[in-house]
Structure formats: C-alpha cells, structure tokens
Amino acid sequence: MKVLVTGPSGAIGQYVLEVLMTTDHDVRVFALPDSMHRINFRDRIEMVPGQLSDKIALAEAVEGVDIVYHTAVVSPPPAMKPETMDAINVEGTRNLVNACAGRVKRLVMASSNNVYTPHRSSALWPVLDDAPRMAHGNPQQAALGESLIAAEDIVFEAAAKDQIEYAILRPTVVAGRKSQFIENMVISILQNQQNLDMQRRMWDMMQWTHGSDIGHAAMLVGEDERARNECFLVAGEEPITIYDVQKLIWDIMNVGKTDNPYAEIAAQNNIGIPKFEPRKLRALGWRPKVGVKQCIAEVLGRLEFYSSAAVNIPAYMLD
Amino acid sequence: MRAVVSGAAGHVGQRVIEQLLDLRWDVLGIVGSDAEATALPRGVTGKVWPKRAGAFGKALDGIDALLLCEPVQGDADFDVQVKRTTGLITAAVKAGVARIVLVSSAHVYAPEALARGMVTETTPLGGDEGGNVAVRQAALSLESALRDVADQVECVVLRPLMVIDRDQTHLIDRAWSVMQGGGATWDGDRLHPIAASDLGDAVMMALRTPGAAGHAFNVASEQAVTIDVALQEFRRLRLVLSDCEQQEIQVRPPSPPAPPVLSLGKAQTLLHFRAKRPVWGLLSTLAQAAVDKGRAEGKVDARKFQMPAALLAIETGAKPLAGKVAVVTGATAGIGRSAAVLLSKLGAKVVAVARSAEAGKALMEELASHSQTTPGVFKQADLSELSAVRDLAADLCKEFPQIDILLNNAGAVFNEREVTSEGIERTLALNLISPFYLTHLLADPLRAAEGEARVINVSSEAHQNSALDLADMQSELSYRAIPVYGKAKSGLIMVTYLFAELMQGSNVTINVVSPGAVRTEIWRFEDDQDTSNLGPQQLQRRNAMRDRMRMNMISPLESAGYLVNLAMAPDFAGASGYYFDKNDRAQSSEATYDRPLALKLWRYVEGVIEQTTGTKITGGQEAEPA
Ligand SMILES: NC(=O)c1ccc[n+]([C@@H]2O[C@H](COP(=O)([O-])OP(=O)(O)OC[C@H]3O[C@@H](n4cnc5c(N)ncnc54)[C@H](OP(=O)(O)O)[C@@H]3O)[C@@H](O)[C@H]2O)c1
C-alpha cells in the first residue's frame, strides 16, 4: 500500500509520518520546497515538492497512492490574513480533492474541533463527533473555523459524488513537538504565576491530544472500513484548565513533594467531566496514551526548564 | 497470557480489558447477556454466565488470571452474584489459574469502624447489624470463597466503598432526588467513592504487582466529601449542567476538607496506586447523569446548541425553504453571494440579480452542481437605473407569481460623484431609490406568497452619522463618499419603517439590517483612492492598517447568515418595521425616527421615480402612508 502525507513537518503531519514508519506502507510526502529539510525520515520516504496551489505537482504526488493523509491545513492563526487561510485550507483542499478524485481510495483530513458550534456551557457536554458546526469567535477565529468548514464541505461534496471516501479528524488542542499553543501557555505560566484568571476564562476547559495519539487515530481511520465517510472528534481523556497546567508544572518541577500550592485552585476550577467525548474513535479501539502531564513535561524539557528551576542554590553562594 | 474478566460489560471491566488488550493478553469476558457479549471490544471473546454456577466446560482452560470486576453494590441480586462468582472461582482454580483479583467492598468492615473513619485493612470485619447489611454479607461471602482457595492460588482483594460511573442508576437516582430538593439517603456522614476507571487501574496493579498476593487493599479517591457538601454540590451542579446558554466560568466554592473514610496508605505503598479522578469529578459524573435523567423526564430543558435556525437547518440538511422563491439583489459578490448560497442550501429557488453576467453564470453553475444547493436563476440588471428595475420587476412578476423573500442587498460606495443615465446621483439611486422601487413593484407576488413574505433591506452602520438632508438629496452642493452613502442608508431605514406601516395586516413583513463590518469588495473604493502623494513608508503604514482593519471584519458568510436568518427563522416571525444590528433588535440613529421627515422623503422618492420612469406608483390609498 502506498500513502501520501501532506504537511509532513506540521504539528500533526510529523506524527502521522512517525507512526507510518512503523507500518509496511510505502510513504510519500508532499511538502513545500522550503520545509523539506524539516521533514524526518528522509532516507525512508519519497518526497514530492510543491504547493497545494500547484495542480501538476499534486497530480504527481497522488499518482499510485491509496490513502492520503491531508494535514497541510493551517490552524490557529497567528494573525493570518483570512485570504491566506482560505488559499491553503479551502483552495488547497479543493485542488487536492480534485487530484484525488477517482484515483485515491481514502482521504484522511486533519480538521479541528474549531468547526463545532460554540459549546462553552457545560450543559452541552460532552460534545460528540457529529455535533453541528458553526464558525465562531472573534473575526480571526471565525475565519479559521469557516475555512475548515469549507474544506470539510469540499470533501463531503466529493464523497457525495462518489469521487472519494474520507475520514475527517477533528482534534482539540494538539500537544507535541510543534505545539505553539501549549508552549506559549507553559511559558506564560512560568513567567507569571499569578493572574491566570484571564487565561482561565479565555481557554476554559481544554482536553489536549498528543500528536502521537492523533497519528495513531489517523492510522485507524485510514484503513478501518467502519471509518468510511465519518468525522471523528479527537480528544484526550483529561479535562483541564490552565490551573491544572500550573499545578502539573509544579509537580514536575518538584518531584517527590506533595504540598502543591496550586492543587486546591486547580480542583476548584475543574468541573471534572469531559467536554469532548471521542465516541467514534473509541469504538474503533483508539485510546490516547499520552497524558497531560507528559505533554507538559515535554515542553519543559524542550525549554530546558527542569534543571534551571529545580536547582536550589545554597544561600552562602548567593552572598 | 490469558485472563478471564467478569463484569466485562461494566465500566470497571471495560477499563481492565482495554489494558489487557494493550498488553496483548488473551481475554475471555463474562457478561450477563448475548447483547453484552457482542458489544465487547474486538479481540475479546464473550461468554454469558452459565445457567449452572461454575459450569464453564473448557472455556477456562489455560487461564492465568481471573479478574472479578463486578462491584458489590446497587440493585444487583447479590445472592445470584455470590453464587455464580463462587462457581467461577472454583472452576478457575480447577483450570489452574495463578492469580485472582476480587473487587469486594469496604462494607465488609464493621459499620462502627466505617462511621469513625480512617479505616485500615486491619480493621475487624463483619457484624450482623447496621450499615449496609446486604452488601456486607455478599462481600464477606465472596472474600471467604477466596480465602478457601488461598492456599492454591494467589489472591488479591480490593475494597472500594462506592464505585461511580454513568451507569450506576441507584446512585444517579439519589443524586437526582437531591437535585430536586430531597434529602440525603446515604449511610454515614461522608462519601468516599472511587471512579470505575480508577478501580479498573487498581485491578490491573493488583494483577501485576507480585507482592500484592494475599493482601486486601482499600481503594478510593484521595479525598472524601461530607454529605452536606455533596448535597450543596449536587444542587449547584444541577444549575451548571442544565443551562445551555450559560457562558460564565463556574468555579466550585471552597469547602473544608473531610477526613477520609478509608485509609489508603497500603494501596499507595504496596500497589503504587493513587486514584486519578478527584472526588469532585465523581460528583459531577453523577450529577451529569442525573440531569440527563431529568431531561428524559422532561424536567430539565433539552440540550440545545445556541445556533441560528438558518445555520442549524443547513447543518442538519433540512430544507425549510423548499418550494420558496428568494430574490437576492447584488448576489454575485460579497454578502449577497453568500446569502444566495445559504438560501439555496435551505431549499429556496434563488433569483439572483446583479450586473455581471459572468459572475452570475458562475453562481448559477455552483448552485446547480452542488449536492446541497438548489438551482436558481440569474437576472442581469443595473439596479442604479430605474428603468432596469422596472423591467426586472415586470420580468419577475411574470415568471414568479409568488415571491417569499426579497433581500434588497445591492449597494455600493462611489469615490467620485456619478450620475446615472437617468440623471440621479448613483449612490442615492442604488442604495435607496432602487430597493424602494423594487419592493413596490414586487408587492403583488409578495402578497401572493403562501404565509409570510419577508423583505429585508440592507442598510449600514454608516447611517449613524449621516442624517438625511432633503435640501441636497443629489449631493450637488458637496460630495463625500461615505457621508453620501450613509445618508442613502439612513433614508432606506426611514422608508422601511413607513413600508412596515403600510403593510401592516398583510402577510408581508419588512425589516432593515446593519450587516456588520464585512470584508467584501465594497471596501475597494479605498484602494481606488489616490495614493500618489504618499511616501513608501506612509504607504506601507496605510496598507498595514488596512490589513489589520480587514482582519477584524467579519466574513461575508457570517454576515449573510444574519440576513438569511432574518429572512426565515421562526424567531422573527411577524416582526416588521424593525432595525436589526446583525440579528439583534437595535435602535437606528435618532434622525431616522423623524416621521414627518420620512414622509417628505417618501414623496421625494416617489417623485423621482415618477419623473424618470413615468410610473405613478402611488395609485391607491393604501399605497402611501398617511
Ligand atoms: N461590507 C460591509 O462592510 C458593509 C457594511 C454595511 C453595509 N453593507 C451593505 O451590504 C450590501 C452588500 O455589500 P457587500 O459588502 O457585499 O458589497 P460587494 O461585495 O461590493 O457586493 C455588491 C454586490 O452588489 C452588486 N451590485 C453592485 N452595484 C450594482 C448595480 N448597480 N446593480 C446591480 N447590482 C449591483 C454587485 O454585483 P455586480 O458587480 O455584478 O453588479 C455585487 O454582487 C450593500 O448594500 C452594502 O451597502 C456592507
């Protein structure tokens, strides 16, 4: 079997690629020429350089491919123009779908839980795989949601016309090697241990999923017959607020101590029931393996924070 | 390795099985029915409890572990549970099982000890009176069955006090009764429960920790909670978990810690087991299930996402506008184009009006080719020319005897003063006179609609600072693009209010809407402005500013959603003569409520139309507001 990964250096794509390395599939990637050097396992894969706007390159990339893992989708916009977002998410997906139509068996697309209609009230929990979609939030967030919904609609339309079958993944916050969101959150907590209330309000309850768990989900839905033309919510098991992140950072940096000063505020802020329930993925046997604590530990490790924060310089040396 | 798991369909059993499968164990799940057996995860063989206790035949051959995962609690028939479980233990021992883990109950301890709290595993067991007698007797029988075989196999006993998951109906019923104002029906003064998932983890640790053999362990979440606090929490959660509109973050009020009922030290040191889910989460789990029960009984409002009717219908594939005709002007770009697509997805036949034949054709192709949309028709017309409006209307009246929705959306801003071939200033002609005229001309098909026909006029926030100036309607004395545009939009609001009066009592409603600041082509008039006097840095700054502004505007699709929702949502049925800011009823500028001025404007517009087209539109009495 031959598979194609678009966006193989991205937050999700790199993990899809990593999990694929444990299968016996032939792997090809489609990537921007500029990001080729950031792709892993280059000695074991085929690479087709190109952009999603390049129909000729796309045709070459999908040649002989059975499953496409489409992760070249932009997510949280660091002040991205809506036109740029549309060019990648909407037009890019359209071009890819056109290239795949009638040739590729299944398209697995990484969308986002951003597509779901607002679900802030805990009375609406757990949100399930097929909750209604509606772009929302401030204009930039709404533009992202809209572009993802439009991309999904393109895929649905192609499936309705029997040109392709699909499985769409809608992950919540993605943790792992390239998670700007979590990194920023951890840094902001480290910089300012007080006044997290604003951020608590902004991010509310979260349910992170690690990239490697999303990678495994992608494998499942790529090949399981039951996943044909279905959308899948992808969410970890632990509902958390930013206060839990703060508490866990403390735990990691103070191994062996139990008097965590943030435990109580974290517990008070956490209602303790999941916001998202990835029911369909669970039915396929998917279980997230990487917990929140490990996601945070990864970031702290990358920031080289373990040692610096744990060092307790003796008083006499400070004089 | 091979394991037999009883209670395989329960939450504890499920959790255990998941982990066994991960470890590549071969699993036989014992369940209560065939249906439960088929629902077991892939890779697990299911077996229904045999009629005769212990009659498992060869099913247990080669078994390494027996994991008894049915909590002793609730409304189960404990006699049956004890009998069949004892039979299973005997059969498993015969089959040569190496280790048995039993989920027993902390109710084995003497009730006085439980009431005192901090119960360790060395606390005396038993007593015939007080506490939960039935559970105690059952759990004691199970533990004694295990003691009987303890010299032949390794045995581990786990003792939870209360196991919580979403299927524990006896607990959920109690939580629901508390939520409805009932009192506590729990023994003792504290709750010290454990999540089924955590108990499952404990079972696995009991299976895999060599030194656990021959021991009993208390298992529970780290904290206990007093009954009083639990009751308060249930009542608080009832509100939190039933109000779908609530956006505020809900923080649990602080409460004094309750001393634990069970002492957990032994499981922590020997099994390295610590429950992950805090007691509060367990209360929430019960509360959520209880609120669902309330919903099922119709005592709690249904779960409902806050979504405009139009978008919800599109998401669910409903076609509430099937068979209806919707005329959309300015439908080839921007807000109007998105509105046309949405209306067509809702099932309406869209009559799209604009100047560009090419863009119109592209839209028609899109509507005809997509599986969700309904084919429409395109009518080319330059709506700033009143003769074109007249011809268009005549054409529409012939082709569509009934029109259900009229979206007067075409509009534009002009940098320089332009005059139409009919001698009217173009901003005024397009943004005010044209929708006025078209609405008049389509009155018959609108009246003929079955049920309510809705007219939506698209105005703008720009009307706010631009009061109408009857003395210079054609902007001959001074021309500045935005104020002139704003005046026309003010006028549109004023005539909408009068229209609504006229149509009162008919099936036609009319409203006017400000669609928000929308990133469409309408802003291109800014690009057309002369920038030759700007230096490169000034130009860069101007462009950066403009990009930032644009990024803070809403999308045409979002804006169209508001318009279409006004045109079809039941929430607005019968509403007429209102100004809406997106989908919220709002006040238009004070000047637009000047009725005498509005009447003068009305006459003025009528006059212009009569002069240019020769049509006298105020024929009958009812056609003009008094
Ligand atoms: N965008 C905003 O921020 C905003 C804010 C407040 C109010 N509005 C109002 O919303 C409405 C739609 O604006 P938009 O932003 O979507 O504008 P847009 O992107 O410029 O689209 C205008 C539409 O009207 C059509 N049109 C323009 N002149 C026409 C004419 N003379 N005859 C027939 N059709 C004509 C255009 O098609 P052709 O070129 O093919 O004719 C196009 O389909 C307007 O009434 C505008 O005043 C917009």
GROMACS .gro file of C-alpha atoms and ligand atoms in nm, chain B residues 328-338 353-360 378-385 388-389 408-414 426 429-431 434 457-463 485 489 492 513-524 553-554 556 559 563, ligand 1:
model
  116
  647VAL     CA    1  -3.147   3.850  -0.380
  648THR     CA    2  -3.008   4.167  -0.532
  649GLY     CA    3  -2.632   4.210  -0.551
  650ALA     CA    4  -2.597   3.834  -0.544
  651THR     CA    5  -2.277   3.793  -0.742
  652ALA     CA    6  -2.031   3.906  -0.476
  653GLY     CA    7  -1.983   3.974  -0.107
  654ILE     CA    8  -2.266   3.935   0.138
  655GLY     CA    9  -2.527   3.884  -0.130
  656ARG     CA   10  -2.345   3.596  -0.291
  657SER     CA   11  -2.306   3.414   0.040
  672VAL     CA   12  -2.976   3.990  -0.954
  673ALA     CA   13  -2.659   4.182  -1.045
  674ARG     CA   14  -2.476   4.343  -1.332
  675SER     CA   15  -2.202   4.095  -1.406
  676ALA     CA   16  -2.333   3.820  -1.633
  677GLU     CA   17  -2.012   3.626  -1.595
  678ALA     CA   18  -2.026   3.624  -1.214
  679GLY     CA   19  -2.395   3.542  -1.235
  697PHE     CA   20  -2.982   3.481  -1.269
  698LYS     CA   21  -3.121   3.813  -1.383
  699GLN     CA   22  -2.887   4.074  -1.513
  700ALA     CA   23  -2.975   4.430  -1.423
  701ASP     CA   24  -2.803   4.752  -1.330
  702LEU     CA   25  -3.019   4.847  -1.036
  703SER     CA   26  -2.896   5.203  -1.028
  704GLU     CA   27  -3.100   5.255  -1.343
  707ALA     CA   28  -3.382   4.848  -1.540
  708VAL     CA   29  -3.552   4.798  -1.205
  727ASN     CA   30  -3.253   4.420  -0.110
  728ASN     CA   31  -2.880   4.387  -0.073
  729ALA     CA   32  -2.719   4.552  -0.375
  730GLY     CA   33  -2.533   4.862  -0.270
  731ALA     CA   34  -2.212   5.048  -0.326
  732VAL     CA   35  -1.997   5.346  -0.235
  733PHE     CA   36  -1.862   5.575  -0.503
  745ARG     CA   37  -2.571   5.696  -0.826
  748ALA     CA   38  -3.021   5.562  -0.689
  749LEU     CA   39  -2.865   5.229  -0.596
  750ASN     CA   40  -2.886   5.231  -0.217
  753SER     CA   41  -3.384   5.121  -0.627
  776ASN     CA   42  -3.335   4.583   0.337
  777VAL     CA   43  -2.962   4.605   0.390
  778SER     CA   44  -2.853   4.930   0.547
  779SER     CA   45  -2.526   5.009   0.719
  780GLU     CA   46  -2.363   5.132   1.035
  781ALA     CA   47  -2.256   5.424   0.817
  782HIS     CA   48  -2.606   5.566   0.851
  804TYR     CA   49  -2.362   5.662   0.127
  808LYS     CA   50  -2.871   5.416   0.406
  811LEU     CA   51  -3.351   5.332   0.344
  832VAL     CA   52  -3.050   4.534   0.893
  833SER     CA   53  -2.696   4.652   0.950
  834PRO     CA   54  -2.485   4.359   0.831
  835GLY     CA   55  -2.173   4.444   1.036
  836ALA     CA   56  -1.833   4.545   0.906
  837VAL     CA   57  -1.772   4.283   0.641
  838ARG     CA   58  -1.457   4.209   0.444
  839THR     CA   59  -1.602   4.238   0.095
  840GLU     CA   60  -1.524   4.418  -0.226
  841ILE     CA   61  -1.725   4.714  -0.114
  842TRP     CA   62  -1.411   4.846   0.054
  843ARG     CA   63  -1.225   4.861  -0.273
  872MET     CA   64  -1.405   4.248   0.995
  873ILE     CA   65  -1.646   3.958   0.984
  875PRO     CA   66  -1.939   3.773   0.411
  878SER     CA   67  -2.295   3.842   0.770
  882LEU     CA   68  -2.953   3.825   0.676
  946LIG     N1   69  -1.924   4.519   0.350
  946LIG     C1   70  -1.959   4.589   0.455
  946LIG     O1   71  -1.884   4.607   0.548
  946LIG     C2   72  -2.097   4.651   0.460
  946LIG     C3   73  -2.129   4.722   0.573
  946LIG     C4   74  -2.254   4.779   0.582
  946LIG     C5   75  -2.345   4.760   0.479
  946LIG     N2   76  -2.311   4.690   0.370
  946LIG     C6   77  -2.413   4.674   0.264
  946LIG     O2   78  -2.427   4.538   0.233
  946LIG     C7   79  -2.467   4.525   0.098
  946LIG     C8   80  -2.377   4.427   0.027
  946LIG     O3   81  -2.245   4.479   0.030
  946LIG     P1   82  -2.114   4.397   0.002
  946LIG     O4   83  -2.017   4.439   0.101
  946LIG     O5   84  -2.149   4.256  -0.009
  946LIG     O6   85  -2.073   4.459  -0.138
  946LIG     P2   86  -1.993   4.397  -0.260
  946LIG     O7   87  -1.903   4.291  -0.216
  946LIG     O8   88  -1.937   4.513  -0.332
  946LIG     O9   89  -2.108   4.332  -0.348
  946LIG     C9   90  -2.205   4.413  -0.404
  946LIG    C10   91  -2.300   4.331  -0.488
  946LIG    O10   92  -2.395   4.416  -0.543
  946LIG    C11   93  -2.391   4.407  -0.684
  946LIG     N3   94  -2.410   4.540  -0.742
  946LIG    C12   95  -2.334   4.649  -0.725
  946LIG     N4   96  -2.381   4.750  -0.796
  946LIG    C13   97  -2.491   4.703  -0.859
  946LIG    C14   98  -2.583   4.762  -0.951
  946LIG     N5   99  -2.572   4.888  -0.990
  946LIG     N6  100  -2.684   4.686  -0.996
  946LIG    C15  101  -2.695   4.559  -0.958
  946LIG     N7  102  -2.612   4.500  -0.875
  946LIG    C16  103  -2.511   4.573  -0.826
  946LIG    C17  104  -2.257   4.352  -0.717
  946LIG    O11  105  -2.258   4.273  -0.835
  946LIG     P3  106  -2.221   4.328  -0.983
  946LIG    O12  107  -2.094   4.400  -0.973
  946LIG    O13  108  -2.219   4.204  -1.063
  946LIG    O14  109  -2.334   4.416  -1.020
  946LIG    C18  110  -2.233   4.260  -0.601
  946LIG    O15  111  -2.298   4.139  -0.625
  946LIG    C19  112  -2.466   4.662   0.041
  946LIG    O16  113  -2.594   4.715   0.043
  946LIG    C20  114  -2.378   4.740   0.136
  946LIG    O17  115  -2.411   4.875   0.137
  946LIG    C21  116  -2.188   4.634   0.358
   0.00000   0.00000   0.00000
